[in-house]
Coordinates of C-alpha atoms in Angstrom, one line a residue:
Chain Q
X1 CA 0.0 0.0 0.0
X2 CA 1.1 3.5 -0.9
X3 CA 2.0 5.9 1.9
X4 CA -0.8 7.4 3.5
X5 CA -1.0 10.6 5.3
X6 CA -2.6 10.6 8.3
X7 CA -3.2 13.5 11.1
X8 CA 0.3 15.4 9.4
X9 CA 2.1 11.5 10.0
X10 CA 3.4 9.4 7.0
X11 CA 2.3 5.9 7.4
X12 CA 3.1 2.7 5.4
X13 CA 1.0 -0.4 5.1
X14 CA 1.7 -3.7 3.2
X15 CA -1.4 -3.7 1.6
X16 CA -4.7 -1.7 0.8
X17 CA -7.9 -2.7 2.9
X18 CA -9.3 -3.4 -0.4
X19 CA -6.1 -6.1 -0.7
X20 CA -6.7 -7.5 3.0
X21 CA -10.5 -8.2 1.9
X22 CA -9.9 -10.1 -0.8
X23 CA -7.5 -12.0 0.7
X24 CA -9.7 -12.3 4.1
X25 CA -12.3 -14.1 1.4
X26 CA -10.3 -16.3 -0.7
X27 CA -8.7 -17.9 2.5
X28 CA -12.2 -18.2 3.4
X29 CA -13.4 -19.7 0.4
X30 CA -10.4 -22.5 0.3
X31 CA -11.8 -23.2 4.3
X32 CA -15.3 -23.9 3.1
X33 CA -14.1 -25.8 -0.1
X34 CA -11.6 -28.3 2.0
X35 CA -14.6 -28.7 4.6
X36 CA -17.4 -29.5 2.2
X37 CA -14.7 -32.1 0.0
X38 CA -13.7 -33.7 3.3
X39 CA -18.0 -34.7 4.0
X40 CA -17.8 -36.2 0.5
X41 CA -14.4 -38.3 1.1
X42 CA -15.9 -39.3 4.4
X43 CA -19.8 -40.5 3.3
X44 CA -17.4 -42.3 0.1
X45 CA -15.3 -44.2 3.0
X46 CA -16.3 -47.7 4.6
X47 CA -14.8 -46.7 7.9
X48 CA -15.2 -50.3 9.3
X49 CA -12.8 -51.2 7.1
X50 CA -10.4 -48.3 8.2
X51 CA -11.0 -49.5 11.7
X52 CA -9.8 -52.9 11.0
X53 CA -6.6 -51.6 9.5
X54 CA -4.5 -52.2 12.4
X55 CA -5.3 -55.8 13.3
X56 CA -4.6 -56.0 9.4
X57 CA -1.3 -54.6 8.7
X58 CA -0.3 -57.1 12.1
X59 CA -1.4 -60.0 10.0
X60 CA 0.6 -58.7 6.9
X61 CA 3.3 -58.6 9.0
X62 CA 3.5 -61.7 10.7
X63 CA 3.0 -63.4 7.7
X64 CA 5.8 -61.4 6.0
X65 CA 8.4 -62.5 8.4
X66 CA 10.8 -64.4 8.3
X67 CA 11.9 -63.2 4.8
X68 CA 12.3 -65.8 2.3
X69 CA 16.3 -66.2 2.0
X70 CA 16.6 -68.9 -0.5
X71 CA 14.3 -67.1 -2.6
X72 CA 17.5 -63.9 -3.0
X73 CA 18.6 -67.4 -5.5
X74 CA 15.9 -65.9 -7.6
X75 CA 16.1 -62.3 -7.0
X76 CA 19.5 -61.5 -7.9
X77 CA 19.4 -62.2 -11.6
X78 CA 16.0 -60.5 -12.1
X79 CA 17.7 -57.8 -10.2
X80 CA 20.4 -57.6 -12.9
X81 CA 17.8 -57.3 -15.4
X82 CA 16.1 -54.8 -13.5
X83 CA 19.6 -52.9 -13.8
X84 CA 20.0 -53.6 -17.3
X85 CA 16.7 -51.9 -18.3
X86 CA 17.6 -49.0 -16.5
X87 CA 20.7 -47.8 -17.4
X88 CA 20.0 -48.9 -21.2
X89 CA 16.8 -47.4 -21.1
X90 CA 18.5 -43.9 -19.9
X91 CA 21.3 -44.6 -22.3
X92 CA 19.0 -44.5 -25.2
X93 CA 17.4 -41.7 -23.8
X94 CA 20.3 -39.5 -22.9
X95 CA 21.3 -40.1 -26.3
X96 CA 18.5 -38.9 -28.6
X97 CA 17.9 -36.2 -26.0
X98 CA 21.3 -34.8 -27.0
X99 CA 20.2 -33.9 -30.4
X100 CA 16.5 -33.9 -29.3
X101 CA 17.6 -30.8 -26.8
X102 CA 19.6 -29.1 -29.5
X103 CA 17.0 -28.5 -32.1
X104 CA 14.6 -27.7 -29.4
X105 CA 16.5 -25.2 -27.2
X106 CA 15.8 -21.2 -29.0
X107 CA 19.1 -20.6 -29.8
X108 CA 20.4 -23.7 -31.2
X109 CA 16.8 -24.8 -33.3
X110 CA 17.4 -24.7 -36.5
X111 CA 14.4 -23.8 -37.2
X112 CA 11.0 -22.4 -35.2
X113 CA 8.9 -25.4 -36.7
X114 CA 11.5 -27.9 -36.0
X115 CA 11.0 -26.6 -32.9
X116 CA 7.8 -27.1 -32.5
X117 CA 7.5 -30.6 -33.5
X118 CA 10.3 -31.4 -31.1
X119 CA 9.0 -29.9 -28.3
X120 CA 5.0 -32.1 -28.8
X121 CA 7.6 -35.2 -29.1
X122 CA 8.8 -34.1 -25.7
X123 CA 5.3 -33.7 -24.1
X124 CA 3.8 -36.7 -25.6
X125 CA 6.8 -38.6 -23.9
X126 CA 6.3 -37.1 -20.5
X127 CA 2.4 -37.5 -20.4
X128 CA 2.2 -40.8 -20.1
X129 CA 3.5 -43.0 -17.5
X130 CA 6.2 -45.6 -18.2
X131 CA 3.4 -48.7 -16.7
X132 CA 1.5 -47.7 -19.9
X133 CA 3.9 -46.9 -22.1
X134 CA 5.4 -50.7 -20.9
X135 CA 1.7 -52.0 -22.0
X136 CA 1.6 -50.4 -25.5
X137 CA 5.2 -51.9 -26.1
X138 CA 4.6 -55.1 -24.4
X139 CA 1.7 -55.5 -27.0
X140 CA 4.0 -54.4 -29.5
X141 CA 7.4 -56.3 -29.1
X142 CA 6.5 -59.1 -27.2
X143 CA 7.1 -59.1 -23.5
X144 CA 10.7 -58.9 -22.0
X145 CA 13.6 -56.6 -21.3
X146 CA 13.4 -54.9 -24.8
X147 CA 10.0 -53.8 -24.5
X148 CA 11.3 -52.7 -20.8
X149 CA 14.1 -51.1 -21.9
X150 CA 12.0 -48.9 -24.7
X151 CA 9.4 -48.2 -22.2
X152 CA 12.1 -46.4 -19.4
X153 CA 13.6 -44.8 -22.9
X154 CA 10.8 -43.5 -24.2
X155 CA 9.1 -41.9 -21.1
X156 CA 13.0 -40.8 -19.7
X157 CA 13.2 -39.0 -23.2
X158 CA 10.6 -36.4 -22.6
X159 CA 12.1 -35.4 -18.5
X160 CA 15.9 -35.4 -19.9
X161 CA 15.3 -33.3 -23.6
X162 CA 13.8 -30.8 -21.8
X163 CA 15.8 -30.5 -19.0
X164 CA 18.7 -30.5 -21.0
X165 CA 17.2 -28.0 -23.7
X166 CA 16.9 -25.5 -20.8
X167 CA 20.1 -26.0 -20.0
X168 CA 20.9 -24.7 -23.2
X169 CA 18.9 -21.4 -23.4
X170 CA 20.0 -20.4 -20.0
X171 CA 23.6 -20.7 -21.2
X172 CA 26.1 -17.7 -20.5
X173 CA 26.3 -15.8 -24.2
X174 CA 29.3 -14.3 -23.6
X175 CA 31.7 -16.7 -24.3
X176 CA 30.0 -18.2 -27.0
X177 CA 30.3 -14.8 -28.7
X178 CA 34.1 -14.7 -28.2
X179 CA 34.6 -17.9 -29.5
X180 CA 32.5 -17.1 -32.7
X181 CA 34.6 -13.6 -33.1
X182 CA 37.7 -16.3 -33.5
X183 CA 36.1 -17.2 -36.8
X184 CA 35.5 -20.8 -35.5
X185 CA 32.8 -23.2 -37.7
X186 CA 29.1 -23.6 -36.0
X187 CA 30.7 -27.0 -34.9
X188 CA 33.9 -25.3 -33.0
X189 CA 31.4 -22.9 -31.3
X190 CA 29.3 -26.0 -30.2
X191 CA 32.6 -27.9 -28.9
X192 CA 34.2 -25.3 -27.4
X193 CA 31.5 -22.5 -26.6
X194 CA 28.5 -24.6 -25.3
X195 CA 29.8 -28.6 -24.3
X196 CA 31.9 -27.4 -21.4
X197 CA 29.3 -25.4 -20.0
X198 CA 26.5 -28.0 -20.5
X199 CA 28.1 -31.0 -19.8
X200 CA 28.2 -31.0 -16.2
X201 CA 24.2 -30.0 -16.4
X202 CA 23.8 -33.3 -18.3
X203 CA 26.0 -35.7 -16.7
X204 CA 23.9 -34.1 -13.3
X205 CA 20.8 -34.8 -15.1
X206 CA 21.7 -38.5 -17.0
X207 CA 22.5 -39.8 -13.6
X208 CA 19.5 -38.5 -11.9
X209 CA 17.1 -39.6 -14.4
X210 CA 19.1 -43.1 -14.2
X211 CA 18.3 -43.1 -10.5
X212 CA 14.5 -42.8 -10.6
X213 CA 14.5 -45.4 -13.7
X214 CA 15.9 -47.6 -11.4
X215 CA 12.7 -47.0 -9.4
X216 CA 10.5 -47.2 -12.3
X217 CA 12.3 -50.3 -13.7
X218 CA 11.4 -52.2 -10.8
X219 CA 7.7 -52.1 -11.0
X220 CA 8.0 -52.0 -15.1
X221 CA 7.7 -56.3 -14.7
X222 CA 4.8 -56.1 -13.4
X223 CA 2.8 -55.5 -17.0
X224 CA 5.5 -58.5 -18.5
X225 CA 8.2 -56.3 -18.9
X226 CA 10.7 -58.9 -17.3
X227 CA 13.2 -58.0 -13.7
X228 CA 12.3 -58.0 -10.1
X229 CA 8.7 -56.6 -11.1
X230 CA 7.6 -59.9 -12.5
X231 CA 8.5 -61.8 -9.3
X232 CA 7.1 -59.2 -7.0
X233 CA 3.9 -59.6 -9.2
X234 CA 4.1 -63.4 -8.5
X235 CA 4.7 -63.3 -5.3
X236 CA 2.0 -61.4 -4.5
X237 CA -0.3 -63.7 -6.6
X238 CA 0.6 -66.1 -5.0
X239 CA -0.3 -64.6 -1.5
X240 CA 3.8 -65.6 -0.5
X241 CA 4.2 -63.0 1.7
X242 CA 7.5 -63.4 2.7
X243 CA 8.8 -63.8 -0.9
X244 CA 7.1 -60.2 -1.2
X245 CA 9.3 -58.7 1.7
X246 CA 12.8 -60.3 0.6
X247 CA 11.7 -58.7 -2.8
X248 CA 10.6 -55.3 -1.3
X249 CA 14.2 -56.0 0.7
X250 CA 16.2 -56.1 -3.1
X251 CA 14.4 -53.1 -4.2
X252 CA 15.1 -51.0 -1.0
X253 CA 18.6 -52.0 -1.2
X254 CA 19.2 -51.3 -5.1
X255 CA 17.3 -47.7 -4.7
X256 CA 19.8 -46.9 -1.8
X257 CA 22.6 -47.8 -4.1
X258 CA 21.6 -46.1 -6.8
X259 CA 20.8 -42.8 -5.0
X260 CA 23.9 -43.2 -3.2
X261 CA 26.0 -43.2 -6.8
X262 CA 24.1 -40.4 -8.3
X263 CA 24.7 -38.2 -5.0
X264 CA 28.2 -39.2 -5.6
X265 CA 28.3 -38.2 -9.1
X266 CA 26.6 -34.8 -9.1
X267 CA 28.9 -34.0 -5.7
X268 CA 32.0 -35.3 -8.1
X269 CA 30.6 -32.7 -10.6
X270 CA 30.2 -29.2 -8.6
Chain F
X22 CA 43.0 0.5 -42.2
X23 CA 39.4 0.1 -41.1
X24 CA 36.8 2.7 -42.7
X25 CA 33.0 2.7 -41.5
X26 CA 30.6 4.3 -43.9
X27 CA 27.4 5.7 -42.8
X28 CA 26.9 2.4 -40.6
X29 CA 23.6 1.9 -39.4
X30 CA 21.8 -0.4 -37.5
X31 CA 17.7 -0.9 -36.0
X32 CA 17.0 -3.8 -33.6
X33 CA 13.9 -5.6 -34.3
X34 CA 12.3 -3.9 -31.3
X35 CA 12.8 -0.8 -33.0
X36 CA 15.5 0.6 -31.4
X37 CA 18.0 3.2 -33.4
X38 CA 21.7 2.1 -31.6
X39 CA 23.7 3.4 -34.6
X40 CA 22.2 6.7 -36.6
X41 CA 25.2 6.8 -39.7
X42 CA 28.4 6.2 -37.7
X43 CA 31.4 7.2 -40.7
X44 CA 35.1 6.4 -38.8
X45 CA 38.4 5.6 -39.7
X46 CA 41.1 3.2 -37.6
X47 CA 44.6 3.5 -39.0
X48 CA 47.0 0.6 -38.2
X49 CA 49.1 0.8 -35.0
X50 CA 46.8 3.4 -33.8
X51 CA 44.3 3.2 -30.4
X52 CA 40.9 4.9 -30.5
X53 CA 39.2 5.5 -27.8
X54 CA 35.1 5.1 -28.3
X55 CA 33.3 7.0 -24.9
X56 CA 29.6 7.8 -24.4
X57 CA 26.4 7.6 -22.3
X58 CA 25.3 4.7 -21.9
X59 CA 23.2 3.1 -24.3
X60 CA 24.8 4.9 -26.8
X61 CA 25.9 2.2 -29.6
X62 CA 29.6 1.3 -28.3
X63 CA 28.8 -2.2 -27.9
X64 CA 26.3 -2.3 -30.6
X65 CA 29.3 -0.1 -33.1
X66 CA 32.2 -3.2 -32.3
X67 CA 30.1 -5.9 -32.4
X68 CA 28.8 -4.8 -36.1
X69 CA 32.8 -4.4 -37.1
X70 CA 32.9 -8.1 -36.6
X71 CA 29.0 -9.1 -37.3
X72 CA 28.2 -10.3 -33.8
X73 CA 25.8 -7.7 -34.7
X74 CA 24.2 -7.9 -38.3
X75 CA 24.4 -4.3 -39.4
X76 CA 21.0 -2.8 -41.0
X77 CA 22.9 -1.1 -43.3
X78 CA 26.2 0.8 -44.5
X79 CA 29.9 -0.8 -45.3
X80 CA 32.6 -1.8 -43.3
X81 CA 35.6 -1.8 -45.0
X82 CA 39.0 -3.4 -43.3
X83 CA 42.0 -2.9 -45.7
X84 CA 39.2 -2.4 -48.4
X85 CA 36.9 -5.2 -47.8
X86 CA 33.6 -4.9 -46.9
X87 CA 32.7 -6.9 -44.3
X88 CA 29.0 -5.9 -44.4
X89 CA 28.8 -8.0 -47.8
X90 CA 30.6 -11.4 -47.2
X91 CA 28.8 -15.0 -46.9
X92 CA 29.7 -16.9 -44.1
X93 CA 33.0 -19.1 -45.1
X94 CA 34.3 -15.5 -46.0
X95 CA 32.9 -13.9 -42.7
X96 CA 34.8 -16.6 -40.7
X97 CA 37.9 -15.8 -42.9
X98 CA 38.1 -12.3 -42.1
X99 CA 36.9 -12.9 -38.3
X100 CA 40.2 -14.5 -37.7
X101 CA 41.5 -11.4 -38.4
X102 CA 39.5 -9.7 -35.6
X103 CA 40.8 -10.2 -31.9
X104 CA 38.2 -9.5 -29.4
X105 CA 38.3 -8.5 -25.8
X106 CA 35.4 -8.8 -23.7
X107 CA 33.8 -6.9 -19.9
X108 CA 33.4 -10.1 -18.4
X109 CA 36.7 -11.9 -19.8
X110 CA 34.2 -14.2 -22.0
X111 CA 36.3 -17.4 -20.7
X112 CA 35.2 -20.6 -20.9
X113 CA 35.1 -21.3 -17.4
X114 CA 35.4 -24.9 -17.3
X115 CA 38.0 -25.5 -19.7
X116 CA 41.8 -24.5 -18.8
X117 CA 44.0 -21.5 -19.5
X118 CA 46.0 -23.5 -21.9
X119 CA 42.5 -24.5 -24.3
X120 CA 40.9 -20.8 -23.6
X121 CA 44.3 -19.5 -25.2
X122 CA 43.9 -22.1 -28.3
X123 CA 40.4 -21.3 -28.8
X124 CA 42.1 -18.1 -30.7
X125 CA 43.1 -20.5 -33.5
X126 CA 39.9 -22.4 -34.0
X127 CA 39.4 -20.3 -37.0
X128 CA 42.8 -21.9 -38.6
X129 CA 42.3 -25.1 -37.5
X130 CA 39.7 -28.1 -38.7
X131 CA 37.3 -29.4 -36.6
X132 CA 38.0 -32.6 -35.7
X133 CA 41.6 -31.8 -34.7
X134 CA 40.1 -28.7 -32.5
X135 CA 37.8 -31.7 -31.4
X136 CA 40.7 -33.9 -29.8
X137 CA 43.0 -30.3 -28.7
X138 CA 45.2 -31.5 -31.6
X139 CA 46.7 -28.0 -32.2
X140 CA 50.0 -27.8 -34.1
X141 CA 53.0 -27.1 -32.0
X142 CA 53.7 -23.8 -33.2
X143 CA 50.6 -22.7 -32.2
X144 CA 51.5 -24.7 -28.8
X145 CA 54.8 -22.9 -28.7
X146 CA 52.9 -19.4 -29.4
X147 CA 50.3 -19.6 -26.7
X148 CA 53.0 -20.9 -24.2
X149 CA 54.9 -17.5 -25.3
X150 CA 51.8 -15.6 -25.3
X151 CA 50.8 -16.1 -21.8
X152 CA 54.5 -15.7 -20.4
X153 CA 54.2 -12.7 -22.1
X154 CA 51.3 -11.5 -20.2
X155 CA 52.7 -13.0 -17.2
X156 CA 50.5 -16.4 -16.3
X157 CA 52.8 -19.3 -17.6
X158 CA 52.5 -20.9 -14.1
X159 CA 48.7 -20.6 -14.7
X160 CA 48.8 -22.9 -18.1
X161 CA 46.9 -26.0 -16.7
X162 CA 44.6 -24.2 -14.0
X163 CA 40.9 -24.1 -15.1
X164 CA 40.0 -20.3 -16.0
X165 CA 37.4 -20.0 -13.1
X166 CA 39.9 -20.1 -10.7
X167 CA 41.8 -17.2 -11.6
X168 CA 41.3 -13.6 -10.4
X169 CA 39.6 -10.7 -12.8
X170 CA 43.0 -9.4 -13.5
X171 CA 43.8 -12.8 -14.3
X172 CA 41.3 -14.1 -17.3
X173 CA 41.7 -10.5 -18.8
X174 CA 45.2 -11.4 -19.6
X175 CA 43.8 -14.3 -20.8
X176 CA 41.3 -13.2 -22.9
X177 CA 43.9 -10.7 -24.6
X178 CA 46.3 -13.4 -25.2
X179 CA 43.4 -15.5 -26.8
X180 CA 42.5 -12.6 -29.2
X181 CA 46.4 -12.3 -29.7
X182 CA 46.5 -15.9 -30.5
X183 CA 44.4 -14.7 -33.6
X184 CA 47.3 -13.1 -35.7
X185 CA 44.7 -10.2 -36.1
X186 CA 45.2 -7.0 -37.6
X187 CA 42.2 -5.2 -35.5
X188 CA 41.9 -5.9 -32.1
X189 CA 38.2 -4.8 -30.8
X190 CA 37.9 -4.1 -27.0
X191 CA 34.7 -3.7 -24.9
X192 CA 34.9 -2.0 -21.8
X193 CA 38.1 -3.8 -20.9
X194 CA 38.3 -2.5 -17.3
X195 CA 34.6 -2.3 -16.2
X196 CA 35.0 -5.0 -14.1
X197 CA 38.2 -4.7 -12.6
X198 CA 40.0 -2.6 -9.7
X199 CA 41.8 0.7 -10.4
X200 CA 45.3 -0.7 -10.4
X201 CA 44.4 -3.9 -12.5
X202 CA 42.6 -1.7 -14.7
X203 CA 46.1 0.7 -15.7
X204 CA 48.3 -2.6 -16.0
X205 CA 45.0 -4.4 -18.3
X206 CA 45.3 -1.2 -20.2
X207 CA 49.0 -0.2 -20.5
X208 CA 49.3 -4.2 -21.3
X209 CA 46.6 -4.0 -24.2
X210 CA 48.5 -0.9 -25.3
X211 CA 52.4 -2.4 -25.4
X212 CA 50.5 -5.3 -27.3
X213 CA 49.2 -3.0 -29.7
X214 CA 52.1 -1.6 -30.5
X215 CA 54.2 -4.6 -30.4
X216 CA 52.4 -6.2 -33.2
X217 CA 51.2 -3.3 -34.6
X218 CA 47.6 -3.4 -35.0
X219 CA 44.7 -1.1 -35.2
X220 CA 42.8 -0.7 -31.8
X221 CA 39.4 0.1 -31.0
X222 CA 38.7 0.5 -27.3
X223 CA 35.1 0.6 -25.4
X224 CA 35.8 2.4 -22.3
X225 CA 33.5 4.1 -20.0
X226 CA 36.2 5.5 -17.9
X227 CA 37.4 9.0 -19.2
X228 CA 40.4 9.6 -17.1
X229 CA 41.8 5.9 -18.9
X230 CA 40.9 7.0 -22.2
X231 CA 42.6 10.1 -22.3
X232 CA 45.5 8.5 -20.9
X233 CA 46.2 5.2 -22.8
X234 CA 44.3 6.2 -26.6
X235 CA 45.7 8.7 -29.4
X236 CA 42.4 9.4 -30.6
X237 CA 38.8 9.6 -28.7
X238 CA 35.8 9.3 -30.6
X239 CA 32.2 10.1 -28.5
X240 CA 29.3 8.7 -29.6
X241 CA 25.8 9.7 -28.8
X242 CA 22.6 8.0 -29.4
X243 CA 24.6 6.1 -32.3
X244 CA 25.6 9.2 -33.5
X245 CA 29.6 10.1 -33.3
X246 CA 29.3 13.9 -31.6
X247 CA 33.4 14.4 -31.2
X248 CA 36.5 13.3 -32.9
X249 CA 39.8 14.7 -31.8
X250 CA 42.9 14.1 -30.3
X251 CA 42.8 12.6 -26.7
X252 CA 45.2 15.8 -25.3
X253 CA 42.0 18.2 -26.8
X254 CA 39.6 15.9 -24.4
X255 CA 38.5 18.1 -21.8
X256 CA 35.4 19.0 -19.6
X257 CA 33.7 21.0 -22.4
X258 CA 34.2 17.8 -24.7
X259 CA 32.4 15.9 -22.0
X260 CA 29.6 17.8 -21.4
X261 CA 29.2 18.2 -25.1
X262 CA 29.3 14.2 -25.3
X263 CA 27.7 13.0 -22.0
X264 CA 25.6 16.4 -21.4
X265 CA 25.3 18.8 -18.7
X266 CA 27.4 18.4 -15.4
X267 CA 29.5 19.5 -12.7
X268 CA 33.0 17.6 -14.1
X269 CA 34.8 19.2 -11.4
X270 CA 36.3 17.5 -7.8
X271 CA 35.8 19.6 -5.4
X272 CA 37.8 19.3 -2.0
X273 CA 34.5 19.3 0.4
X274 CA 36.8 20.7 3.4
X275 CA 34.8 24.0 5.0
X276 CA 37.9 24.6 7.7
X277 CA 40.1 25.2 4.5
X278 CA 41.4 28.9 3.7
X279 CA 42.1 29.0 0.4
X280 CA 39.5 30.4 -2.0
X281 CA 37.2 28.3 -4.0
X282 CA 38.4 28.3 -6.9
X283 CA 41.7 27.1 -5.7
X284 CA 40.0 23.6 -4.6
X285 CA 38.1 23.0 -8.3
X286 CA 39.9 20.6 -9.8
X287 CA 38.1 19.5 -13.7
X288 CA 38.7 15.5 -13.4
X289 CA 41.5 14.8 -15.8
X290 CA 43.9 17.1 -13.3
X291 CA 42.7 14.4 -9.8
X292 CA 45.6 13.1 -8.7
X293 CA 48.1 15.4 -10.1
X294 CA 49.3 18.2 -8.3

């Protein structure tokens, strides 16, 4: 609010009473609108069920322990596979976002409408989930690690081309103008102007996209796409409960690994 | 010899930077280009060398016109062309040694610049080059980890690097301390001379232009407003160039005795007796 004189005194408020209303309302409205959602959750929930939680989860667990060891036998060579899709499937995608990034970041496109049809190749990737894009390519190549492998590829592609196409608009101009006043070649300016400065940027991101397809890769078998996902899906159909936690075990374990190497990495980098 | 004819040039936003700038650079001589800013310097050196597409007019160096070449002969004549940036322009993650070389990607083919394959002479130069501007224990360091001072010797010996006939430098010293600024300068100028180029110089600061340039040009709303020798650069010129203001240092010491206009002082005299 603009300084208001008042009795000969200069006073200074944050906002206009007209500001303080409005806000005073909307917070008001968001109250009311939580409130009334809430009633329909609750009449929408069979609360005996809720209730019974408890005395459930104690059954889930009792019949979950011990975990089955013999069954790791199993689990470490789907767990290889599960490994194998990931860091192929962010290969691939690192990759074609490389070039995917360059024709789609302003000032390397070659061309606006290039552009454009990068950038709906980009969305398409990201709006639909790797389960489903596992489905359509399950359908497609048969089930197994291929299909797997395209499926982390394909949905990775979208997340890293963009995130490495902003790395390249927010670039610092500067130097890339001194080394084009050296009379390099567009290529020279590429090598020497921009790679340096993006290739920590997409080493950071590569690794941290390779991290949550680790994640994703585990779950991919469930839909036929071959690793640990297809014997966590057994498992579970077969009501083997303690099967189900030494797999939940593997997973937990690879996750930490793999966080662990990509925290390493991006610490390597700065 | 560089000659600019009637150069002119309109962003797309519709901004005027340059309204006919004519000039003339002869070899082994440093002009000085001072104005308000917003006035066209950057705009005027970056067209010399077509970082900036000019809207119109010629460019001619040694009778050339640059304003008229395709881009094989552009990157020809840019090798020609040393340029020397505010903010150093260094490619912070590579080393000294590679930031130097960059000055010969124009002579060299891409997949030798690709794999730092540079021939030994140029190996040899850029080894000289930076002992000459005093950072051959800095060869090997990467260039973020050296001082302002620091990567402006290196970005001169990169433009050096260049062979070039016209060295183009903007606003050398902006970033840099008062000291580091006079040895930036008085090093750009022994260069200068030593190879005997043609200089054109960016500088906001006055007091360094009249010391280290033989010729001052002012520019004003891309329009040059005063062309003379830097000894005829005085406060008139500056008002005349920058406008209306009070270029004199006054002592601000009420005890004092002596009579005003004993204290006044224009700026070009601060420091001396």
């Amino acid at each position: 609010m603009p300084l208001v004189k008042k009795n000969d005194v200069l006073e200074w408020k944050r906002r206009t009473p007209r500001q303080t209303l409005t806000r005073f309302i909307l917070l008001l409205v968001a109250i009311v609108a939580v409130l009334v959602s809430w009633s329909f959750i609750s009449a929408e929930t069979t609360w005996e069920f809720v209730k019974d939680a408890p005395r459930q989860i104690q059954d889930f667990l009792s019949r979950m322990f011990p975990p089955d060891i013999k069954y790791f036998g199993k689990i470490l060579p789907a767990l290889w596979d599960t490994i194998t899709i990931s860091v192929f499937g962010t290969g691939i995608a690192v990759v074609l976002s490389f070039f995917l990034a360059i024709l789609a970041a302003k000032n390397t496109s070659p061309h606006p409408a290039v552009r454009l049809v990068v950038l709906t190749i980009i969305v398409a990737s990201r709006s639909v989930n790797s389960m489903i894009w596992a489905m359509i390519l399950v359908q497609l190549v048969g089930p197994g690690l291929f299909a797997s492998i395209l499926a982390i590829a394909v949905r990775s592609l979208g997340m890293v081309s963009k995130l490495f196409y902003e790395a390249i608009e927010e670039i610092d101009k500067e130097p890339i103008e001194a080394i084009t006043a050296t009379g390099a070649s567009k290529l020279q300016i590429f090598v020497y102007g921009y790679l340096p400065q993006l290739l920590p940027t997409f080493i950071g991101t590569a690794v941290y996209r390779w991290e949550n397809n680790i994640r994703e890769s585990t779950i991919i078998g469930i839909v036929g796409g071959g690793g640990i996902g297809l014997l966590l899906n057994s498992a579970i159909n077969l009501l083997a409960w303690n099967k189900v936690l030494s797999v939940l075990m593997s997973i937990l374990a690879t996750v930490v690994f793999a966080e662990y190497v990509s925290a390493r990495v991006r610490k390597a980098l700065s | 010899m560089i000659e600019i004819r009637d150069l002119k040039k309109k962003y797309p936003s519709g901004q005027e930077a340059l309204k006919g700038v004519n000039l003339e650079v002869h070899n082994n001589e440093v002009i000085a280009l001072i104005g308000p800013s917003g006035a066209g310097k950057s705009t005027l050196i970056r067209c010399i060398n077509r970082l900036v597409e000019p809207t119109s007019g010629q460019v001619l160096i040694d009778g050339k016109d640059i304003t008229s070449l395709n881009t094989s002969e552009l990157r020809k004549q840019r090798k020609k062309i040393g340029m020397i940036f505010q903010e150093y322009a260094l490619v912070d993650r590579l080393t000294v040694m590679e930031n130097v070389l960059s000055g010969r990607l124009g002579y060299t083919g891409f997949w030798k610049s690709l794999f730092r394959k540079f021939p030994s002479e140029d190996i040899s130069k850029a080894y000289a080059l930076l002992e000459r501007v005093g950072l051959s224990d800095y060869v090997d360091s990467r260039a973020d980890q050296l001082s302002g001072g620091q990567r402006q010797r290196v970005g001169i010996a990169r433009a050096l690097m260049q062979d070039p006939t016209l060295l183009l430098v903007d606003e050398p010293t902006a970033s840099l301390d008062p000291k580091t600024s006079r040895q930036v300068m008085r090093l750009i100028i022994e260069l200068v001379q030593e190879h005997k180029l043609a200089c054109i110089i960016n500088i906001h600061d006055v007091i360094l232009a009249k010391q280290f340039a033989q010729r001052i040009i002012g520019l004003q709303a891309g329009q040059v407003v005063y062309e003379g020798k830097s000894d005829d650069l005085d406060t008139n010129v500056l008002t005349k160039i920058y406008g209306e203001e009070d270029w004199n240092v006054k002592k601000k010491d009420s005890n004092s005795d002596d009579s005003e206009e004993d204290d006044a002082q224009d700026i070009f005299s601060l420091g001396e007796k």
